[in-house]
GROMACS .gro file of C-alpha atoms in nm:
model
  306
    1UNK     CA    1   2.252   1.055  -4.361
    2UNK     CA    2   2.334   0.809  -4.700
    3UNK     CA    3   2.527   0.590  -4.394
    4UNK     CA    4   2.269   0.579  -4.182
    5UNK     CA    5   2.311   0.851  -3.877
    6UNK     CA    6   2.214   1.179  -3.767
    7UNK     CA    7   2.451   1.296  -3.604
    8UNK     CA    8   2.570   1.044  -3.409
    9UNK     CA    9   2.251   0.896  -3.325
   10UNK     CA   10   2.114   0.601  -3.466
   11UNK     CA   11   1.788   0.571  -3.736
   12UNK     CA   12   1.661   0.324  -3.460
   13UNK     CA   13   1.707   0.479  -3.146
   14UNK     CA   14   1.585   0.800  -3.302
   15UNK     CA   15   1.269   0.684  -3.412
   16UNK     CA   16   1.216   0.496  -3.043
   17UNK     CA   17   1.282   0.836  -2.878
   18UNK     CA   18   1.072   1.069  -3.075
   19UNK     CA   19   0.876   0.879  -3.309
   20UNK     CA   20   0.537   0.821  -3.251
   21UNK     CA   21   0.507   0.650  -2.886
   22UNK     CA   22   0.790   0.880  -2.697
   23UNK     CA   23   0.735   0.704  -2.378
   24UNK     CA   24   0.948   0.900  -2.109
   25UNK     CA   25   1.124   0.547  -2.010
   26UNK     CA   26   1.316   0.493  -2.353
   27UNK     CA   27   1.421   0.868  -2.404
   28UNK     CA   28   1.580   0.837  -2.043
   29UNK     CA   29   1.765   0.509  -2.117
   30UNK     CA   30   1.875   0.569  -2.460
   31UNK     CA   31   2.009   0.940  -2.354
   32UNK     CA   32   2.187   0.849  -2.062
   33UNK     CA   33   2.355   0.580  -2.295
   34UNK     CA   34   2.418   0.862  -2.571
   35UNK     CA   35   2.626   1.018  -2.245
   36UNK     CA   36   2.841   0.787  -2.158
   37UNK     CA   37   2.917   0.657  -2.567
   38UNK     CA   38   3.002   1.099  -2.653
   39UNK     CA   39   3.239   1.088  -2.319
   40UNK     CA   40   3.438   0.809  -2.465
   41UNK     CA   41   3.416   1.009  -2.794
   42UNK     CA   42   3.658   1.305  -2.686
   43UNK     CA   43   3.667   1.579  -2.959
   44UNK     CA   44   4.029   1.586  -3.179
   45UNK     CA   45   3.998   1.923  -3.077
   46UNK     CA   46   3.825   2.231  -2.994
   47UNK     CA   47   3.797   2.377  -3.321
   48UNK     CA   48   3.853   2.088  -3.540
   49UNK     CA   49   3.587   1.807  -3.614
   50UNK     CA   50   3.471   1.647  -3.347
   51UNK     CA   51   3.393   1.223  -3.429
   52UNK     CA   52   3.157   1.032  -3.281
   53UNK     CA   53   3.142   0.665  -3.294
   54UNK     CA   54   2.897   0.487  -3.520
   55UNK     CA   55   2.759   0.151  -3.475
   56UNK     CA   56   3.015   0.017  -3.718
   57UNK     CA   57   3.336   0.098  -3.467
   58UNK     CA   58   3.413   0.430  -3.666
   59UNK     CA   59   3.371   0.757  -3.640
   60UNK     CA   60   3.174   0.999  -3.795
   61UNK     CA   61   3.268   1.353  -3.851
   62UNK     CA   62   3.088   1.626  -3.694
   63UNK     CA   63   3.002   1.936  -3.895
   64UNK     CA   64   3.292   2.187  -3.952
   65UNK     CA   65   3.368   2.474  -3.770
   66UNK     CA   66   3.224   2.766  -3.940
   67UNK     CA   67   3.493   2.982  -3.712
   68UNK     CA   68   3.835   3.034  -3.797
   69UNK     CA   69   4.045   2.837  -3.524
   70UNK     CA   70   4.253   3.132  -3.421
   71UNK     CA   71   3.942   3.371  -3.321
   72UNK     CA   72   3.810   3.085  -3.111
   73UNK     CA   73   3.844   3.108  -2.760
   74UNK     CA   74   3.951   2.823  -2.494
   75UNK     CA   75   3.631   2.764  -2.243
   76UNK     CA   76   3.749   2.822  -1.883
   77UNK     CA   77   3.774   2.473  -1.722
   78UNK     CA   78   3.625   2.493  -1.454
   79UNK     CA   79   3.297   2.597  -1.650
   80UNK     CA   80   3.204   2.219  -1.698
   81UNK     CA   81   3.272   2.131  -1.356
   82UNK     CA   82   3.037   2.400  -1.216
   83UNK     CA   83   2.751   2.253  -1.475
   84UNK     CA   84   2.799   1.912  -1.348
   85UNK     CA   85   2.785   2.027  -0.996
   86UNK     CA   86   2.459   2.199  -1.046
   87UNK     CA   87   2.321   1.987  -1.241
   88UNK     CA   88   2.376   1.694  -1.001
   89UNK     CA   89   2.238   1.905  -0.677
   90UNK     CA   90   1.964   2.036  -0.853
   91UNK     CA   91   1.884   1.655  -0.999
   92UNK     CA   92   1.562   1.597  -0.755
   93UNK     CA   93   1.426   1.902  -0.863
   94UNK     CA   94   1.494   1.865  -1.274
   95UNK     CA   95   1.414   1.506  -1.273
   96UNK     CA   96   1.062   1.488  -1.164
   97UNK     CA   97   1.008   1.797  -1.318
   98UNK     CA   98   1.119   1.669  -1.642
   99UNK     CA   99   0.873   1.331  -1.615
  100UNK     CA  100   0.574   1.543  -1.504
  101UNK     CA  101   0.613   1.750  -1.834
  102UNK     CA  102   0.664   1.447  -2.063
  103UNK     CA  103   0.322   1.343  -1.915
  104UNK     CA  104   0.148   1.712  -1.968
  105UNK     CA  105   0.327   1.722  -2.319
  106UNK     CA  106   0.166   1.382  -2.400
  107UNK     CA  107  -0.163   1.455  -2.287
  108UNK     CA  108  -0.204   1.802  -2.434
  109UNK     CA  109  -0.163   1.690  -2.808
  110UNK     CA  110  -0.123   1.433  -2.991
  111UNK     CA  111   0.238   1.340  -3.145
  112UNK     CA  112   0.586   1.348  -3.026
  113UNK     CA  113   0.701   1.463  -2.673
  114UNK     CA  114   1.033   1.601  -2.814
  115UNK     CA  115   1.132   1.828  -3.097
  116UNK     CA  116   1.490   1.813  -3.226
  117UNK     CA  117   1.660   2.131  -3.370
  118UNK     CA  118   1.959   2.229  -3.518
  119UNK     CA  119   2.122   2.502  -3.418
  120UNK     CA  120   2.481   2.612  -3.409
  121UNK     CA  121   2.750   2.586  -3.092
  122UNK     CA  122   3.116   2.627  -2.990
  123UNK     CA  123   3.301   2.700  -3.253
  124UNK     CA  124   3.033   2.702  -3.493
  125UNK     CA  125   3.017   2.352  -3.529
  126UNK     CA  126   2.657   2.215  -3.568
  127UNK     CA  127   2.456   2.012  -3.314
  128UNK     CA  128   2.124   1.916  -3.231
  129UNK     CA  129   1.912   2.122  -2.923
  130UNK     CA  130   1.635   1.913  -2.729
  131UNK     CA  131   1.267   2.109  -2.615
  132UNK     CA  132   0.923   1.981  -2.547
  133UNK     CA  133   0.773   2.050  -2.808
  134UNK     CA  134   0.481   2.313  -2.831
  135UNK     CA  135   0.327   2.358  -3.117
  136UNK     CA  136   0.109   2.156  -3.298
  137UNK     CA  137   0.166   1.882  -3.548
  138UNK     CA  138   0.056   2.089  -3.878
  139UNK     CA  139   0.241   2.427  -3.804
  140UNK     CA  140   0.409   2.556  -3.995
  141UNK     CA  141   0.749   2.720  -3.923
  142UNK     CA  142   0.852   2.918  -4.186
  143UNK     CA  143   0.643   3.223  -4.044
  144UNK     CA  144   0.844   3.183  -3.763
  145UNK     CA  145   1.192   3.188  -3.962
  146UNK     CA  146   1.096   3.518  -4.172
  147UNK     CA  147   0.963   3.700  -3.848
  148UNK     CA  148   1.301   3.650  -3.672
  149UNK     CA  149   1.494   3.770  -3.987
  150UNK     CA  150   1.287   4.084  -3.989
  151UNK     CA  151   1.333   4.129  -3.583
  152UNK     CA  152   1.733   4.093  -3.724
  153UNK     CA  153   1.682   4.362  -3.973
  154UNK     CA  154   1.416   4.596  -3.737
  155UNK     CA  155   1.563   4.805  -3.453
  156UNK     CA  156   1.264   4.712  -3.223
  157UNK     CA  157   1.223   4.472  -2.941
  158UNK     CA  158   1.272   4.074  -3.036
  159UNK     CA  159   0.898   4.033  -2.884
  160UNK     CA  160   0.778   3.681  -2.924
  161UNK     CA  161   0.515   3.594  -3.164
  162UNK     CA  162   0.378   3.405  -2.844
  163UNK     CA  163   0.301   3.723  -2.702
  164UNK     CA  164   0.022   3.802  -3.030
  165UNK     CA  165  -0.124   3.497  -2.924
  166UNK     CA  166  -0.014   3.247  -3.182
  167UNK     CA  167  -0.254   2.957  -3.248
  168UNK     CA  168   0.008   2.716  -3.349
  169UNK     CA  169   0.099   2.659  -2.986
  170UNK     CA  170  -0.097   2.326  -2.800
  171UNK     CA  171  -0.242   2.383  -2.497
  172UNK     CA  172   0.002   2.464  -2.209
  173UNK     CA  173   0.295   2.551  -2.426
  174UNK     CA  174   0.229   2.942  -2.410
  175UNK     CA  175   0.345   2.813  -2.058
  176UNK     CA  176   0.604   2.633  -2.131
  177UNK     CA  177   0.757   2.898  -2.304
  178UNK     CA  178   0.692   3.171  -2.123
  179UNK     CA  179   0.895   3.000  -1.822
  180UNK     CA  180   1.167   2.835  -2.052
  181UNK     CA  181   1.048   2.476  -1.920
  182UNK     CA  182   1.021   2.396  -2.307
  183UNK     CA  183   1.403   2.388  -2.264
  184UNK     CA  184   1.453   2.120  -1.987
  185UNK     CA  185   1.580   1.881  -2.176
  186UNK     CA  186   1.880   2.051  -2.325
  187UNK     CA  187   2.017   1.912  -1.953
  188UNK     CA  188   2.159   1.660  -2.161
  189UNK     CA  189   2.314   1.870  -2.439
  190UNK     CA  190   2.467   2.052  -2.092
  191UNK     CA  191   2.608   1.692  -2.018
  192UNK     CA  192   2.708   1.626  -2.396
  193UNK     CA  193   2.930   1.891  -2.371
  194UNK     CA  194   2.732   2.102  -2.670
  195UNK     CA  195   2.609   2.337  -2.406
  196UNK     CA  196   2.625   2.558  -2.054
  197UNK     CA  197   2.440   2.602  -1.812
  198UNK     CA  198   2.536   2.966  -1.909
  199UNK     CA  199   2.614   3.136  -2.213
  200UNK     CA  200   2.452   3.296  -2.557
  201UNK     CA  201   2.140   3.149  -2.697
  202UNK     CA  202   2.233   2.905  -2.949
  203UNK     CA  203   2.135   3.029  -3.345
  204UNK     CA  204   1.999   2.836  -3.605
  205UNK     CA  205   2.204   2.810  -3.929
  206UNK     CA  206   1.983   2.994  -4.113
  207UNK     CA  207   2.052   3.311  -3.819
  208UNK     CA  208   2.428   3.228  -3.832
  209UNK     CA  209   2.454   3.267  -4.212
  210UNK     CA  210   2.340   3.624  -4.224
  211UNK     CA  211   2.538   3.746  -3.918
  212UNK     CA  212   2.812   3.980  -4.007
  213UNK     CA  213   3.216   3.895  -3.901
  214UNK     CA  214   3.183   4.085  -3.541
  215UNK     CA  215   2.854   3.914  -3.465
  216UNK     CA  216   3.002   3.563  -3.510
  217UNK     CA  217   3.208   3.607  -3.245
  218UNK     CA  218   2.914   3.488  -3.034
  219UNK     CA  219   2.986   3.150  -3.134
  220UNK     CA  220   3.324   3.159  -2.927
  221UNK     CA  221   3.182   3.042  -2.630
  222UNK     CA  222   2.954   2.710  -2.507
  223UNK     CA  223   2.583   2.820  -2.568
  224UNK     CA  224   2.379   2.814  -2.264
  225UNK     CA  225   2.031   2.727  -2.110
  226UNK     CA  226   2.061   3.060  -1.938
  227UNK     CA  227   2.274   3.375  -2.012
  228UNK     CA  228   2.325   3.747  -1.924
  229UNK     CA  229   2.099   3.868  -2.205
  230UNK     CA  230   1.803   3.639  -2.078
  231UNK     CA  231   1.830   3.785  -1.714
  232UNK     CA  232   1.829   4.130  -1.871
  233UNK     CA  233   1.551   4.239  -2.014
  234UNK     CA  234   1.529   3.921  -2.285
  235UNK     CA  235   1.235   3.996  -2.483
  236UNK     CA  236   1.282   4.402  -2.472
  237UNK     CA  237   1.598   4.415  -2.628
  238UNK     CA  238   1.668   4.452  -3.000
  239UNK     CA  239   1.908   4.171  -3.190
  240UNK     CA  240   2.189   4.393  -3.184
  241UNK     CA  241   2.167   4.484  -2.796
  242UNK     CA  242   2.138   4.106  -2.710
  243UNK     CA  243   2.459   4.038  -2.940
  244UNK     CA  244   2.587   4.322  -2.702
  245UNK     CA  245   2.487   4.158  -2.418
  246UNK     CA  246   2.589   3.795  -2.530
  247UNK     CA  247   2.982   3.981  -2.633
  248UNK     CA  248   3.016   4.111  -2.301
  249UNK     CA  249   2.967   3.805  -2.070
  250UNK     CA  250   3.201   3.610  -2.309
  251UNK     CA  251   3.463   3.872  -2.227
  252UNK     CA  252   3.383   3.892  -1.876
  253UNK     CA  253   3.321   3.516  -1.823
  254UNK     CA  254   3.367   3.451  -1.422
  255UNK     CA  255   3.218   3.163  -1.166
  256UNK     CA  256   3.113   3.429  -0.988
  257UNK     CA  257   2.899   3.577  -1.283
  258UNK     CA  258   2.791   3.259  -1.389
  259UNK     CA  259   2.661   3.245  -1.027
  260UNK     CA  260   2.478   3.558  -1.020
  261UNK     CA  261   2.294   3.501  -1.395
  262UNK     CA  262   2.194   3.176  -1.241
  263UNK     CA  263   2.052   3.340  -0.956
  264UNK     CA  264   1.868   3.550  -1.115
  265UNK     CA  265   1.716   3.326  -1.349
  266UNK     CA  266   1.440   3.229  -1.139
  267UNK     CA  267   1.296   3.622  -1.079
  268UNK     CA  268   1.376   3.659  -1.478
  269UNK     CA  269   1.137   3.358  -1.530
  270UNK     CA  270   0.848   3.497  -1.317
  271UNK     CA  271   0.879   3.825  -1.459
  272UNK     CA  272   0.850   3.632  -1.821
  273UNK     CA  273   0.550   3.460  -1.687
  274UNK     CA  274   0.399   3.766  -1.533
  275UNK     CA  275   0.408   3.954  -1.916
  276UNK     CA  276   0.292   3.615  -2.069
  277UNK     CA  277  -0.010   3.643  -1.879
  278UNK     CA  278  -0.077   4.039  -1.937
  279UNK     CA  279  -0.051   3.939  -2.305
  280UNK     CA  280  -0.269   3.692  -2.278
  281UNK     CA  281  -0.539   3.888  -2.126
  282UNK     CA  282  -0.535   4.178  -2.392
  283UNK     CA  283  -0.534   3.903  -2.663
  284UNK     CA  284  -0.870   3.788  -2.492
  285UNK     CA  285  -1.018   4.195  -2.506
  286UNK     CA  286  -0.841   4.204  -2.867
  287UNK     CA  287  -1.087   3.925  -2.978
  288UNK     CA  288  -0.893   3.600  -2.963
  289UNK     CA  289  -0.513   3.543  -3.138
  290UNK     CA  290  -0.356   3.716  -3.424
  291UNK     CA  291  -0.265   3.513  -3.733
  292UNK     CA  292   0.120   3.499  -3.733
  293UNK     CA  293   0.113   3.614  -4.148
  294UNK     CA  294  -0.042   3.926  -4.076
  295UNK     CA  295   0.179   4.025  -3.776
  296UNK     CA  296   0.486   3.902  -3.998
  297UNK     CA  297   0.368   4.185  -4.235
  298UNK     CA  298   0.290   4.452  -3.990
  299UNK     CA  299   0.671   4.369  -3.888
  300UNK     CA  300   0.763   4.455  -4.193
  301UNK     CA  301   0.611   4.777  -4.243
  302UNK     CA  302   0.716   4.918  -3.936
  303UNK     CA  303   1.066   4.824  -4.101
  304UNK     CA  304   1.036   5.018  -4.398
  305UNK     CA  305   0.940   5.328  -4.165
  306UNK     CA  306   1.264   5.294  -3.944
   0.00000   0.00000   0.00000
């Protein structure tokens, strides 16, 4: 940051893209420019760093791989062609889409459209993920953090704290989450190159740091929008069993299986929406939202017992 970038984005264009106005016009222009600067900016290689051109004509590094080169796989090539190809039929669906819930975003609550996150990719080199963002301005996140870590440690299902009703969410964006439309915009980190269409969830550091050597083989393909552990039974599976599920489609990565998970994204969705909806009701009978803090700590108990 002491030279004046984030990660290959500029101070100014940052700030005009998710500072305080976030008008939908500017983040469209200055991301389809990002897109066509990154494709001039090739990566060295795979599992090297990857540079990025700054303002001043050079390049900035890119975070290390955190994976040793020789347990990193090459990603099929035809994998990036089938994104673009999607991507570009599906474009006057995503598109409007994308606009309309800039506008909901904006009018539900008051502060940026986007939230910027980092989380880690191929390789295990770092980038940034883009989501509407959904929760309100003075949350705070590190309930969030220490309630994943204990999901890691539990051998229960990785429910949502959405699903207890969490008040840190603005309006709409149980929605939004429920149906993975908080995720639209990582289109363009499908387009950067830093994601799939299909693959494993991308982790945060944080989750990467505490992963033992077998489960950082996840990192060893492109992270996706969608995968085979979201069309399976996402948020009844423990951490292990997703790791499972992520492990197996990396080894048994096809067109036609990327095909079928994408398929079957849309019934995976409703079915998401469908349990969102159930939970909301029995929050309502339950007498309104838990507090996050107290179902951290019920989490925890239940640990101890197991």
């Amino acid at each position: 940051m002491s030279n004046g970038k984030l990660d290959g984005f500029s101070q100014r264009r940052r700030i005009s893209w998710i500072g305080r106005d976030n008008d939908p016009a500017p983040f469209l222009r200055g991301i389809v420019f990002d897109l066509f600067q990154r494709q001039l900016a090739a990566p060295s290689s795979i599992t090297g760093k990857e540079n990025l051109p700054g303002s001043n004509g050079k390049r900035d590094p890119h975070a290390a791989s955190e994976v040793s080169a020789s347990s990193v796989r090459m990603v099929p090539g035809w994998k990036s062609g089938l994104d673009i190809i999607c991507i570009l039929i599906s474009l006057p669906v995503w598109l409007p889409l994308m606009i309309l819930l800039m506008l909901v975003t904006r009018l539900a609550s008051p502060g940026p459209i986007f939230y910027r996150q980092k989380r880690v990719g191929f390789g295990g080199r770092h980038f940034f993920i883009w989501k509407f963002r959904t929760m309100k301005l003075s949350a705070e996140t590190q309930t969030h953090e220490h309630y994943f870590e204990e999901l890691m440690r539990a051998d229960c299902p990785m429910t949502k704290l959405d699903a207890y009703g969490d008040p840190r969410l603005v309006p709409f964006g149980r929605i939004l989450r429920a149906s993975g439309l908080d995720e639209l915009p990582q289109i363009f980190n499908v387009l950067f190159g830093e994601m799939s269409l299909v693959g494993p969830r991308p982790c945060t550091p944080n989750e990467f740091a505490r992963y033992e050597p077998w489960q950082r083989e996840r990192v060893n393909g492109l992270p996706g929008l969608t995968g085979y552990w979201q069309v399976n039974g996402k948020n009844k599976t423990t951490f292990n069993e997703m790791l499972a599920m992520d492990l197996f489609y990396l080894k048994n990565t096809s067109i036609l299986l990327d095909l079928k998970i994408m398929l079957k994204t849309g019934d995976a969705i409703a079915g998401q929406l469908f349990e969102s909806r159930l939970a909301a009701q029995r929050n309502r009978q339950d007498g309104g939202p838990g507090s996050p803090a107290l179902i951290l700590q019920s989490l925890k108990e239940s640990g101890q017992k197991i």
